[in-house]
Coordinates of C-alpha atoms and ligand atoms in Angstrom, one line a residue:
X1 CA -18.9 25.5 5.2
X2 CA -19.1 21.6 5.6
X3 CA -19.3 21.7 1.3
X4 CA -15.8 23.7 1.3
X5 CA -14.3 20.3 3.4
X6 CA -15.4 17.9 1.1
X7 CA -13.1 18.9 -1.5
X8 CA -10.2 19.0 0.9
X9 CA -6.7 16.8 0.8
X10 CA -6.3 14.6 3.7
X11 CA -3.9 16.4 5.4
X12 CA -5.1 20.1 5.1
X13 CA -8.4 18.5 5.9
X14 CA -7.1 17.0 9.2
X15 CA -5.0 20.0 10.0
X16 CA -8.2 21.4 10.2
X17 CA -9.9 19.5 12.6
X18 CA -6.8 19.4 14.7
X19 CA -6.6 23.2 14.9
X20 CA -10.7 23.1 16.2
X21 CA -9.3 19.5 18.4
X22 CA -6.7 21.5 20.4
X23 CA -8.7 24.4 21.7
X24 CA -10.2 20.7 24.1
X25 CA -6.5 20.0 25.3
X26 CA -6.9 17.6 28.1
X27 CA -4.6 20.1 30.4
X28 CA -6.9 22.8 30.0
X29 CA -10.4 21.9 29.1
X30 CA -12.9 21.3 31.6
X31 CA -13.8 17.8 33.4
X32 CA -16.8 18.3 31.9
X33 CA -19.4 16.9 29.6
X34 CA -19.5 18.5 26.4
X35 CA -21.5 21.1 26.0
X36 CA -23.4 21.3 22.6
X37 CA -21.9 24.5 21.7
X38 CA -18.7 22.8 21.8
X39 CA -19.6 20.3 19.9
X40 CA -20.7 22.2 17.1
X41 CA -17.5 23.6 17.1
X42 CA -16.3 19.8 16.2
X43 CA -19.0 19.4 14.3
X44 CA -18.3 22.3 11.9
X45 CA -14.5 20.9 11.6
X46 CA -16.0 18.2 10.0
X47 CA -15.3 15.1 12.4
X48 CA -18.3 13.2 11.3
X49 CA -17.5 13.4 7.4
X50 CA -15.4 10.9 7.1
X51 CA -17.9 8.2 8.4
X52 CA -20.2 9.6 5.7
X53 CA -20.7 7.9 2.1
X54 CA -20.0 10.7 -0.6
X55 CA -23.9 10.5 -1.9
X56 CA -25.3 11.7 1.7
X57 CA -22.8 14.5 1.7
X58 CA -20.0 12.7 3.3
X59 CA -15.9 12.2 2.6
X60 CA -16.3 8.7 2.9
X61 CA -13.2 7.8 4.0
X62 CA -11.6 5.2 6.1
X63 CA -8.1 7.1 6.7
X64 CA -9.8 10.6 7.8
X65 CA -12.0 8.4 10.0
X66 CA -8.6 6.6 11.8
X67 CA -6.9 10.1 11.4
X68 CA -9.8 11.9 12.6
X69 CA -9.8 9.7 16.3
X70 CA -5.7 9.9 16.6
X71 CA -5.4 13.8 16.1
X72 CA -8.7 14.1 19.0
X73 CA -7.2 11.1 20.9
X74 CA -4.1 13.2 21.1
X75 CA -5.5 16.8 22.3
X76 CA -7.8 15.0 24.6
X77 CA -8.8 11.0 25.1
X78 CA -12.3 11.7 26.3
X79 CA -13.0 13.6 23.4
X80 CA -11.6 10.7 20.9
X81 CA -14.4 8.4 22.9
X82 CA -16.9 11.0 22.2
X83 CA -16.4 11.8 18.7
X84 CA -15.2 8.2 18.1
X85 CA -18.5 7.0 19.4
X86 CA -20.6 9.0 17.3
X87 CA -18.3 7.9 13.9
X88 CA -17.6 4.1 14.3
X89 CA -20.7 3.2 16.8
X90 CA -23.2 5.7 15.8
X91 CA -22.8 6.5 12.0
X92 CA -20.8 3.3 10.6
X93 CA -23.2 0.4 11.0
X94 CA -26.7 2.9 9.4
X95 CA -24.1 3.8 6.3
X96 CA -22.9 -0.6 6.2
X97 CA -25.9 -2.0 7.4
X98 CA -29.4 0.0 7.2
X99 CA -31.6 -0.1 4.0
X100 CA -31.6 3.1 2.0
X101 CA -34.9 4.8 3.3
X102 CA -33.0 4.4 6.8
X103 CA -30.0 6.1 5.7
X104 CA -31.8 8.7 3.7
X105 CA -33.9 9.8 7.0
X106 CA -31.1 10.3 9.3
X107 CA -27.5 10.2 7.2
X108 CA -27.7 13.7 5.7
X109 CA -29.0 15.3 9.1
X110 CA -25.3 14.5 9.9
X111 CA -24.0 16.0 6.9
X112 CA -24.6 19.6 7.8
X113 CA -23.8 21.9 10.6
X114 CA -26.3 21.0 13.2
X115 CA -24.8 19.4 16.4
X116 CA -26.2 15.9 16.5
X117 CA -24.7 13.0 18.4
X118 CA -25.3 8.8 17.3
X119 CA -24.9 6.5 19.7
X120 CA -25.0 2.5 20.3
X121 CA -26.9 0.6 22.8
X122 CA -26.2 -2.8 23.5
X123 CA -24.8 -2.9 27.7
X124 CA -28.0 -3.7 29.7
X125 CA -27.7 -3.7 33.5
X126 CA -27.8 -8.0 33.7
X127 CA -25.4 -8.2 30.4
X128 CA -22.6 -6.5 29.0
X129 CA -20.1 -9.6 28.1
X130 CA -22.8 -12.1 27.6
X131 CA -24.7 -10.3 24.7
X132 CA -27.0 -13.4 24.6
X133 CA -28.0 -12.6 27.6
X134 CA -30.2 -9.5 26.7
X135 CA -33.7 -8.8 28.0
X136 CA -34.2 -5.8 25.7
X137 CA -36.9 -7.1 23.2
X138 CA -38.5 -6.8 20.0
X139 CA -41.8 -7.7 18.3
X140 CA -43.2 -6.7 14.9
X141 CA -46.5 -4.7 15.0
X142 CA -48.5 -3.3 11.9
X143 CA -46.1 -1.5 10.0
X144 CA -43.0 -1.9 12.2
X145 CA -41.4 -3.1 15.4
X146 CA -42.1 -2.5 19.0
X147 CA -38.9 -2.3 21.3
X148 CA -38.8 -2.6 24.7
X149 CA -35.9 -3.0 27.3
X150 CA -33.4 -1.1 29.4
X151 CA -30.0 -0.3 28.7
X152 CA -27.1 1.1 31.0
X153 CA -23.6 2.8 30.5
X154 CA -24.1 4.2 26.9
X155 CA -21.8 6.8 25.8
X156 CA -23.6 10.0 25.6
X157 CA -27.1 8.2 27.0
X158 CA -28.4 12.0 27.9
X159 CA -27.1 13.9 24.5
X160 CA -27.6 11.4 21.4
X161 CA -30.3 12.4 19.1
X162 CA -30.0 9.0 17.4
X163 CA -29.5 5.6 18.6
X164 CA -28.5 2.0 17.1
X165 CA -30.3 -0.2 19.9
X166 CA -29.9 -4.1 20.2
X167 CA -32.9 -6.2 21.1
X168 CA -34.3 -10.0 21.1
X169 CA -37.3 -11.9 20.2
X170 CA -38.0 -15.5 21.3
X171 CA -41.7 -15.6 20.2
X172 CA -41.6 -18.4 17.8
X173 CA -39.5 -20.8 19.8
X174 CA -36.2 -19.5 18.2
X175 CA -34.2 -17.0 18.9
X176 CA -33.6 -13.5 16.6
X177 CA -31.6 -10.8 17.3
X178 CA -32.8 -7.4 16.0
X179 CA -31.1 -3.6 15.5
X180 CA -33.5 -0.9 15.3
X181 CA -32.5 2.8 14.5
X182 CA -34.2 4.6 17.0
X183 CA -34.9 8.5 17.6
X184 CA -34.5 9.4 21.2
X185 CA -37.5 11.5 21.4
X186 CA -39.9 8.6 19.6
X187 CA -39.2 6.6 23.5
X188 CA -35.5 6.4 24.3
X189 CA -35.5 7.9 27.9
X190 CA -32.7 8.7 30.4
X191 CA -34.1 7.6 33.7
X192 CA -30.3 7.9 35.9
X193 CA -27.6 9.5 34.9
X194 CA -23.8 7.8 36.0
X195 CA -21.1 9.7 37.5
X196 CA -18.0 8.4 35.8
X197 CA -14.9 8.1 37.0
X198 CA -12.8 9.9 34.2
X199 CA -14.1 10.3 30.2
X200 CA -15.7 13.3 31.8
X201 CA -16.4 14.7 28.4
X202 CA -19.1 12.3 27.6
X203 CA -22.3 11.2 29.6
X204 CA -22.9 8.1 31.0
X205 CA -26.9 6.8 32.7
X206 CA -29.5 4.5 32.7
X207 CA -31.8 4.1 29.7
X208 CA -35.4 3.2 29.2
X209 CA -36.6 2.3 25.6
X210 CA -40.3 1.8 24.5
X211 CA -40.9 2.3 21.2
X212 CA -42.5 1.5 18.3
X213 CA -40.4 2.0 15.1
X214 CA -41.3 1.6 11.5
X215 CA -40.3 -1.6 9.0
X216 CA -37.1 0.2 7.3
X217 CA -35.8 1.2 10.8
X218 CA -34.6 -2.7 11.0
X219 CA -30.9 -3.1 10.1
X220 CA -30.2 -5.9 7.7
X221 CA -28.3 -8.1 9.5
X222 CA -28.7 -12.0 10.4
X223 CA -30.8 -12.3 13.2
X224 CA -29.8 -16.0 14.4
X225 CA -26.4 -15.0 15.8
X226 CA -24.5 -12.3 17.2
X227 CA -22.6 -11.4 14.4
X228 CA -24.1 -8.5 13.8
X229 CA -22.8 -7.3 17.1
X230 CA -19.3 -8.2 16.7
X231 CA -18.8 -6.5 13.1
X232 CA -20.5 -3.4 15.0
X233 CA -18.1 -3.5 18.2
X234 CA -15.2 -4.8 15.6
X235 CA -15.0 -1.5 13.9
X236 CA -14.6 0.7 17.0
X237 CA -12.4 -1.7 18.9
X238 CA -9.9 -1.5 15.5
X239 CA -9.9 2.2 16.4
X240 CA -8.6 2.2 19.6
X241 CA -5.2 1.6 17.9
X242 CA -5.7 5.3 16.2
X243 CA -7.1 6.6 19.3
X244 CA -4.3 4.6 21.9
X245 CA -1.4 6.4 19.0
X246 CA -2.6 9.8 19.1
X247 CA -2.8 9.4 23.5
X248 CA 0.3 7.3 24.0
X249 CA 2.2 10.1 21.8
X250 CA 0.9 12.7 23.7
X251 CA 1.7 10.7 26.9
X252 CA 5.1 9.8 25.8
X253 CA 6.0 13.8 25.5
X254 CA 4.3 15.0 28.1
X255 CA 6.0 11.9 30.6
X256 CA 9.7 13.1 29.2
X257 CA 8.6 16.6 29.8
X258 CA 7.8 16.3 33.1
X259 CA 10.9 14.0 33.6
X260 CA 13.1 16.8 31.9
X261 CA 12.3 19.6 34.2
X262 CA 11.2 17.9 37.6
X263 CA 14.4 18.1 39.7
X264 CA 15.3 15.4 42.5
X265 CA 18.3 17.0 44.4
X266 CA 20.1 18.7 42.0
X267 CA 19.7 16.5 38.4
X268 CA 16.4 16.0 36.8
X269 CA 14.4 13.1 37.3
X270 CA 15.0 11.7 33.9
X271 CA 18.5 11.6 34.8
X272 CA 17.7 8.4 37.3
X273 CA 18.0 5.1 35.4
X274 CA 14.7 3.7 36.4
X275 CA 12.9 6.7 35.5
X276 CA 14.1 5.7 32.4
X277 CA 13.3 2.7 32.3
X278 CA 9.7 3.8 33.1
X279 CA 10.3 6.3 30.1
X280 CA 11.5 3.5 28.1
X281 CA 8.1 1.3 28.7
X282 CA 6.2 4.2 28.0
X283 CA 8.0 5.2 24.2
X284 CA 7.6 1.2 23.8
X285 CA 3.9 1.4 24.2
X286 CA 3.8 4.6 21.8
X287 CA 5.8 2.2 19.3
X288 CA 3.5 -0.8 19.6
X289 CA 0.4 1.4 19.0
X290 CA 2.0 3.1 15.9
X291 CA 3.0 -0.3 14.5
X292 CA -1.2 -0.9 15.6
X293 CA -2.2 2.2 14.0
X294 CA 0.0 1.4 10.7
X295 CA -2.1 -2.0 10.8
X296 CA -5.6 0.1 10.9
X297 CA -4.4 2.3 8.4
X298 CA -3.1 0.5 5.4
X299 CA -4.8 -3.3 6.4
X300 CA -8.1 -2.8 7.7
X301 CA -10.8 -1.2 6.0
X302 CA -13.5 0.3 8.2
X303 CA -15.9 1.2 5.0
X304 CA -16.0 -2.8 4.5
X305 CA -17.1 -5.8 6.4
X306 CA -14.8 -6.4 9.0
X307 CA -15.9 -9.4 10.1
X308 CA -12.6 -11.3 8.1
X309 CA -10.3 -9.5 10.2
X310 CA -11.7 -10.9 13.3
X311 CA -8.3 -11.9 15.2
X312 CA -6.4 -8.7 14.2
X313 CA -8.5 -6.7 15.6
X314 CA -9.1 -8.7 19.0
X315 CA -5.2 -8.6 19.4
X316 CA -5.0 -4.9 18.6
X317 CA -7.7 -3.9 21.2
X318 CA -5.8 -5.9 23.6
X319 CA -2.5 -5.1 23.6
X320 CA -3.3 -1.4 22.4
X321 CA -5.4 -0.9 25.5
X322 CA -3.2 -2.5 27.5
X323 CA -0.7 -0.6 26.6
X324 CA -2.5 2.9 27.4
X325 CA -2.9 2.1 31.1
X326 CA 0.4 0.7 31.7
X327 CA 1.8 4.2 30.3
X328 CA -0.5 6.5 32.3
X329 CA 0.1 4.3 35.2
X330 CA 4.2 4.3 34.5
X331 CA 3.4 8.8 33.8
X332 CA 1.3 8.7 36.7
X333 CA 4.3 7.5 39.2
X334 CA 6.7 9.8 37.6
X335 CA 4.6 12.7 38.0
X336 CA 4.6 11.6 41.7
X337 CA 2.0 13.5 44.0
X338 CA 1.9 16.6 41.8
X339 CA 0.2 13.7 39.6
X340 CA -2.5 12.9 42.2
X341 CA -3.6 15.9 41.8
X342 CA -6.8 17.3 39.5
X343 CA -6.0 20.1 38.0
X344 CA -2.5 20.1 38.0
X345 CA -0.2 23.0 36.6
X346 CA 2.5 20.7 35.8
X347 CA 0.8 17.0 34.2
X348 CA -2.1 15.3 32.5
X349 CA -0.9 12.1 34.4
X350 CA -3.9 11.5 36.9
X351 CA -6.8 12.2 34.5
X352 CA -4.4 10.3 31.8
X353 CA -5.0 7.3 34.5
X354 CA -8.7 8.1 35.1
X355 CA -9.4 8.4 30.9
X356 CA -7.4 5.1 30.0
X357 CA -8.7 2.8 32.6
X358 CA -11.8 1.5 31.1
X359 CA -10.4 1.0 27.4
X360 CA -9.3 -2.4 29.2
X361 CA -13.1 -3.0 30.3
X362 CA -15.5 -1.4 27.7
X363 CA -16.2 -2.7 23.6
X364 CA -15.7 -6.5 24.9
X365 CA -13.1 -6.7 28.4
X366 CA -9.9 -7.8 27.2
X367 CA -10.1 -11.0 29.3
X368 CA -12.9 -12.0 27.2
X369 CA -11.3 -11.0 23.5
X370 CA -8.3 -12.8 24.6
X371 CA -10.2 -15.8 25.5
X372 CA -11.9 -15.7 21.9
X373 CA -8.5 -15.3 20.2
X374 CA -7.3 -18.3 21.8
X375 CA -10.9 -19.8 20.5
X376 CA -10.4 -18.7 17.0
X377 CA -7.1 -20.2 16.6
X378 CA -7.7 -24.0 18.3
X379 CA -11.0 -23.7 15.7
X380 CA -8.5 -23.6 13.0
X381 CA -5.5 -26.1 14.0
X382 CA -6.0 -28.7 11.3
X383 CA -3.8 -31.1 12.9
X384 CA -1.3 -29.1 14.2
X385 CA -0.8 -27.9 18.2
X386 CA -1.5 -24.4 19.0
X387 CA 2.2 -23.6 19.0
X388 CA 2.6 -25.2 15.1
X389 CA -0.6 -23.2 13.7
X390 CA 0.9 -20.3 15.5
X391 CA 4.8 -21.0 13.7
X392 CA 3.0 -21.4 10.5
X393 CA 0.0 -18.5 10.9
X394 CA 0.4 -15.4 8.8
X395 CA -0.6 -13.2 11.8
X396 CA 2.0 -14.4 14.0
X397 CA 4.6 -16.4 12.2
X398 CA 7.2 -13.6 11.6
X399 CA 7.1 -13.2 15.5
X400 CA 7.4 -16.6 16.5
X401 CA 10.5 -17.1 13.8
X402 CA 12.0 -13.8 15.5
X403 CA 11.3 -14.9 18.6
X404 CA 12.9 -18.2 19.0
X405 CA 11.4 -18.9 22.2
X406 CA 10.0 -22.0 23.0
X407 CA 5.9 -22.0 23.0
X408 CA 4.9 -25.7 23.4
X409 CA 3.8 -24.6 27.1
X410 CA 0.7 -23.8 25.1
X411 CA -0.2 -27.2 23.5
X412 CA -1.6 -28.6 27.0
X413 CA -5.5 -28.8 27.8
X414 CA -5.8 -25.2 28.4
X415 CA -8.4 -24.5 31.0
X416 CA -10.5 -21.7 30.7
X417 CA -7.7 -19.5 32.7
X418 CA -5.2 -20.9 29.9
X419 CA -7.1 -19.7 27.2
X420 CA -7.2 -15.8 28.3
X421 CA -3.6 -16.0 28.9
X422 CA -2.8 -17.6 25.6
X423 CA -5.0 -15.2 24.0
X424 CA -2.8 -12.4 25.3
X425 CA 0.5 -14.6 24.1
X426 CA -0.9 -14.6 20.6
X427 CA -2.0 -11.2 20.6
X428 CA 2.1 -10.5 21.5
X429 CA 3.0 -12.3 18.9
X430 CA 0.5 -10.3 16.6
X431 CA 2.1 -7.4 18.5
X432 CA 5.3 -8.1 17.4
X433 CA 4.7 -9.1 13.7
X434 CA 3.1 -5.7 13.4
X435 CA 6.1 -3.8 14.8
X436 CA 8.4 -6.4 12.1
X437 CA 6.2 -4.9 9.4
X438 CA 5.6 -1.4 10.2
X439 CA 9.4 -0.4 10.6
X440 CA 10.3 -2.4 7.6
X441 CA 7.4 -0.1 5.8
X442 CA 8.1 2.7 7.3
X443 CA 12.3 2.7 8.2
X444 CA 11.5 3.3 11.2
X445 CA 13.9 3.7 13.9
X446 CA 15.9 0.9 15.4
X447 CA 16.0 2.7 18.3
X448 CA 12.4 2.3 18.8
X449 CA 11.8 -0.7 17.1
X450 CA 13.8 -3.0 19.3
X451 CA 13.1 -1.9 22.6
X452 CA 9.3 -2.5 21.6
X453 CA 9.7 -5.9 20.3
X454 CA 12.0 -6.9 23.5
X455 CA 9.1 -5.6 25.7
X456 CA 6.7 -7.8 24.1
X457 CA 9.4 -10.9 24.2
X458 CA 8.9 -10.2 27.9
X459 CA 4.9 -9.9 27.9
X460 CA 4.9 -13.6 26.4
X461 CA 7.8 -14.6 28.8
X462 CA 5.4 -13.6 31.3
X463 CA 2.6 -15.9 30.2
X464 CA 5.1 -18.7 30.6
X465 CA 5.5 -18.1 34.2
X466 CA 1.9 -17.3 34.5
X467 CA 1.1 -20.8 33.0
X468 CA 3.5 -22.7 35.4
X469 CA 2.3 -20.2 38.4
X470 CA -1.4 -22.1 37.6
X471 CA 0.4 -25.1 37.4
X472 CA 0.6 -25.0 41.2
X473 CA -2.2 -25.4 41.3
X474 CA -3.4 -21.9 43.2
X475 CA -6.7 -22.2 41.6
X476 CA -7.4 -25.3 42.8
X477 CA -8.5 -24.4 46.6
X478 CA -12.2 -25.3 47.4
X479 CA -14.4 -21.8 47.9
X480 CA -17.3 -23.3 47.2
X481 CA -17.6 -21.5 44.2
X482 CA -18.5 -24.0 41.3
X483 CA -16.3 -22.8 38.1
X484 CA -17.1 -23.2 34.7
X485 CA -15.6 -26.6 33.1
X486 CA -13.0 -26.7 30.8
X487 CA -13.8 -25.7 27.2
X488 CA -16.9 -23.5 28.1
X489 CA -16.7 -21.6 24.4
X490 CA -17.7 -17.9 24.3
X491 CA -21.0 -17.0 21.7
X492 CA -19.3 -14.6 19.7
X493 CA -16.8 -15.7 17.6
X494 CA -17.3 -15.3 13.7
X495 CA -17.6 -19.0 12.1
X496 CA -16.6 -18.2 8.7
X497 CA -13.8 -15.3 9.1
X498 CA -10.6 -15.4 7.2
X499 CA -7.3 -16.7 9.0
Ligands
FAD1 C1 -17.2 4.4 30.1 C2 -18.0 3.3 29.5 C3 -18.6 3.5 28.3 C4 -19.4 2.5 27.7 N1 -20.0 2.8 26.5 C5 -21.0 1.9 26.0 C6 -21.8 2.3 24.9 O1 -21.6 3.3 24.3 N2 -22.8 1.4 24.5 C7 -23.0 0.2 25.2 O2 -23.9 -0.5 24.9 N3 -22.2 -0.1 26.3 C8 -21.2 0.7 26.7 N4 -20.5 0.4 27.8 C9 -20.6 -0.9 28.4 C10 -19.4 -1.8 28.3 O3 -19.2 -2.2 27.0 C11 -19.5 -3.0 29.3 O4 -19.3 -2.4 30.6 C12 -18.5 -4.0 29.1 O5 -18.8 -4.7 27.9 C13 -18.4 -5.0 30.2 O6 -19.7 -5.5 30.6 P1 -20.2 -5.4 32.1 O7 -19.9 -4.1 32.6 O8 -21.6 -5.9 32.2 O9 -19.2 -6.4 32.8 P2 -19.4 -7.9 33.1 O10 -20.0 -8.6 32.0 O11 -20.1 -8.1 34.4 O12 -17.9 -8.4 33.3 C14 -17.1 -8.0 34.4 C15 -15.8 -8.6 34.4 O13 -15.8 -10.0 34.3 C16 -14.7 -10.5 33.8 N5 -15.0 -11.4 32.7 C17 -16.2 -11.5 32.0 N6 -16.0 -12.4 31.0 C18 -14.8 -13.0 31.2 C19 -14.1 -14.1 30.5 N7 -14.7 -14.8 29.5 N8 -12.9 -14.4 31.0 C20 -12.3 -13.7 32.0 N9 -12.9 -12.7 32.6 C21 -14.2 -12.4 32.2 C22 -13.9 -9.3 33.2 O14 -12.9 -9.0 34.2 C23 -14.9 -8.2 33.2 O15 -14.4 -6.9 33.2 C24 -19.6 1.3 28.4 C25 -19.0 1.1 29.6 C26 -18.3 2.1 30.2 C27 -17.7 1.8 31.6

């Protein structure tokens, strides 16, 4: 069966999984994690493939894989996470990273029909943004590595067969990072299990690791730094701009929908203005994410180092997240109370909310990733103010020339508070250079286009206003609560990637 799919085109390929995808529409599947029957089911459609190089029975393919998470994303965002974890976090880094006696033990397991789930394990209860911070460690033995620690939060800690676990050594004086390919029945244990509160499809607990791995088990990767990590978390937060497409188009119909047949008085709800505006912001989110997606597609490259595309793909996650809970929060309100409710005949909107929320939080919080744009881009200023390198910035030129808005409000000291909310600015201006390219690729629709760029004209308005609010100086009050000085640099920001 799985042989048969190899040979497949693209798109008779997708329309295959999609067909499997849809019997898990969000409206009618369970709250649920999935059970392994189901995901068989997947499995046999052939949603791992993709990830797969060709020699371990794979299709190898970076467009199935972004393809792959929209058409899921679409029938069901907790799905997308599940089968999106097991592709880009699970699978990816073994076929980039591990040695070839690693990838010959555990790539062609995935290959066939059996229903095995990957994941990653970095989150440990006293870290998840400060990676550095990790007490999960390593040390060599005869013939391999002994790994020790306790990890939280993992997507599907209970289910996954195989596991990519991050660990430390500080033995010698230095610091090392290590990542170990780790079967769960060799010592991976699931001491709690978390109740979440949406992305019900996939299971969330406590882990406990203590194991002892052999030599070829160690991904090559260097060990003084976190870079490792980031070109690991890198590749799935690209994806969210396939996964926040394939929701925000589903959410777009479905809001319209509802809006369509809901009737206030005697006219429909989509006949009062501001619902339409709210419509309008949601179809403006759908855009940007397609403009994203188009970005992931024919740009990026998930079969190849992504550590080059380092601010792209902090802007996309960003705004692309973003962008998914302002929709399902503008859906939700339409939808009213009948969208406070589980299990509603009529809407998605409340699970919608539930799924979306924690794209802002998980693979790096966007507070962070915009901090470390803002970080990237003073590293490379050459002379010039923040607002010049942006003018003159491939990324972000087009926008700022399109734009003619005045940005110098970002060439003061910026304060740590500055720097997140610059970071968002520049990943607008990314935003909108993406939406400038994609309809001049694709012809898109006017009618789309320039309602999107406008609402991210406003975004970076915002900014402004946010950067004179601080001006006040509302931070300023004494709580007793030391904060961090000025220029406090986050640890994870590739030295050497391209601009
Ligand atoms: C549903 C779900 C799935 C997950 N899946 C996985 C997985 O598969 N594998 C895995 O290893 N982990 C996973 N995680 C963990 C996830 O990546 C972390 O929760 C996330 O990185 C945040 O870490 P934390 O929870 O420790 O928050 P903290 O580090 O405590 O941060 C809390 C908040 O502090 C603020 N903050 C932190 N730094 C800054 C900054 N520089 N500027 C401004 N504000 C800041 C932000 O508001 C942030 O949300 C998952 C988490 C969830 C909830």
């Amino acid at each position: 069966m799985t042989k048969a799919l190899l040979s497949l085109s693209t798109d008779d390929f997708i329309a295959g999984v999609e067909a499997v995808a849809s019997k898990f529409d969000s409206a009618t599947y369970p709250q649920q994690n999935l059970p392994a029957d189901d995901w068989a089911l997947l499995v046999g459609s052939g949603v791992l493939l993709p990830t797969l190089p060709k020699e371990y029975g794979g299709r190898d393919s970076h467009i199935d894989m972004c393809r792959v998470s929209e058409v899921v994303s679409e029938q069901n965002l907790a799905l997308g996470v599940h089968v999106t974890v097991n592709t880009v976090l699970g699978l990816r880094p073994i076929a980039m990273w591990a040695g070839e006696e690693a990838k010959q033990e555990m790539l062609p397991l995935f290959a066939g029909s059996d229903p095995l789930m990957a994941g990653f394990a970095a989150t440990e209860p006293g870290c998840g943004s400060a990676m550095s911070g990790m007490t999960t460690t390593f040390e060599e033995t005869d013939g391999g590595y002994r790994i020790r620690g306790r990890k939280h939060w993992q997507a599907l800690s209970y289910s996954a067969h195989w596991w990519l676990v991050s660990a430390k050594n500080e033995d010698h004086g230095r610091r090392e990072y290590g990542f170990f390919l780790v079967k769960r029945s060799e010592g991976f244990r699931t001491v709690q299990r978390y109740e979440p509160l949406g992305l019900k499809v996939v299971d969330y607990g406590v882990n406990e690791i203590d194991v002892v791995v052999p030599r070829h088990r160690r991904i090559s990767a260097d060990g003084r730094n976190l870079s490792a990590m980031v070109e690991i978390l890198m590749a799935s937060r690209a994806m969210m701009a396939a996964m926040g497409c394939g929701f925000l188009r589903r959410i777009s119909r479905e809001a319209h929908a509802y809006a369509d047949g809901r009737l206030i008085g005697r006219a429909p709800l989509s006949a009062i203005r501001f619902a339409r505006y709210r419509l309008a912001m949601i179809d403006g989110s759908y855009t940007i994410a397609e403009a994203l997606n188009h970005y992931l597609r024919t740009v990026l490259d998930l079969k190849a180092d992504m550590t080059p595309a380092f601010p792209a793909v902090q802007a996309i996650k960003t705004v692309v997240t973003e962008r998914m809970v302002s929709a399902a929060n503008h859906y939700q309100q339409l939808a009213g109370g009948e969208g406070y409710r589980c299990g509603s005949p009529t809407n998605i909107a409340g699970q919608a909310f539930l799924d979306s929320r924690v794209f802002t939080i998980f693979d790096g919080n966007n507070d962070l990733l915009s901090q470390q744009l803002t970080e990237y881009c003073l590293a490379r200023l050459e002379g010039r103010s923040l607002s010049g390198f942006l003018a003159d910035w491939p990324l972000t030129a087009p926008a700022v020339r399109t734009l003619r808005q005045d940005l110098r409000f970002l060439d003061q000291e910026l304060g740590q508070e500055h720097m997140v909310l610059a970071g968002r600015a520049i990943a607008y201006l990314f935003a909108i250079t993406q939406v400038l390219k994609w309809a001049a690729e694709t012809n898109a629709d006017s009618g789309r286009v320039l309602p999107a760029i406008e609402f991210l004209k406003t975004d970076i308005v915002g900014v402004t206003t946010e950067f004179r609010l601080l001006a006040t100086g509302i931070l300023d009050a004494d709580d007793g609560v030391p904060a961090q000085s000025n220029g406090v640099l986050s640890q994870s920001i590739p030295l050497h990637a391209r601009t």
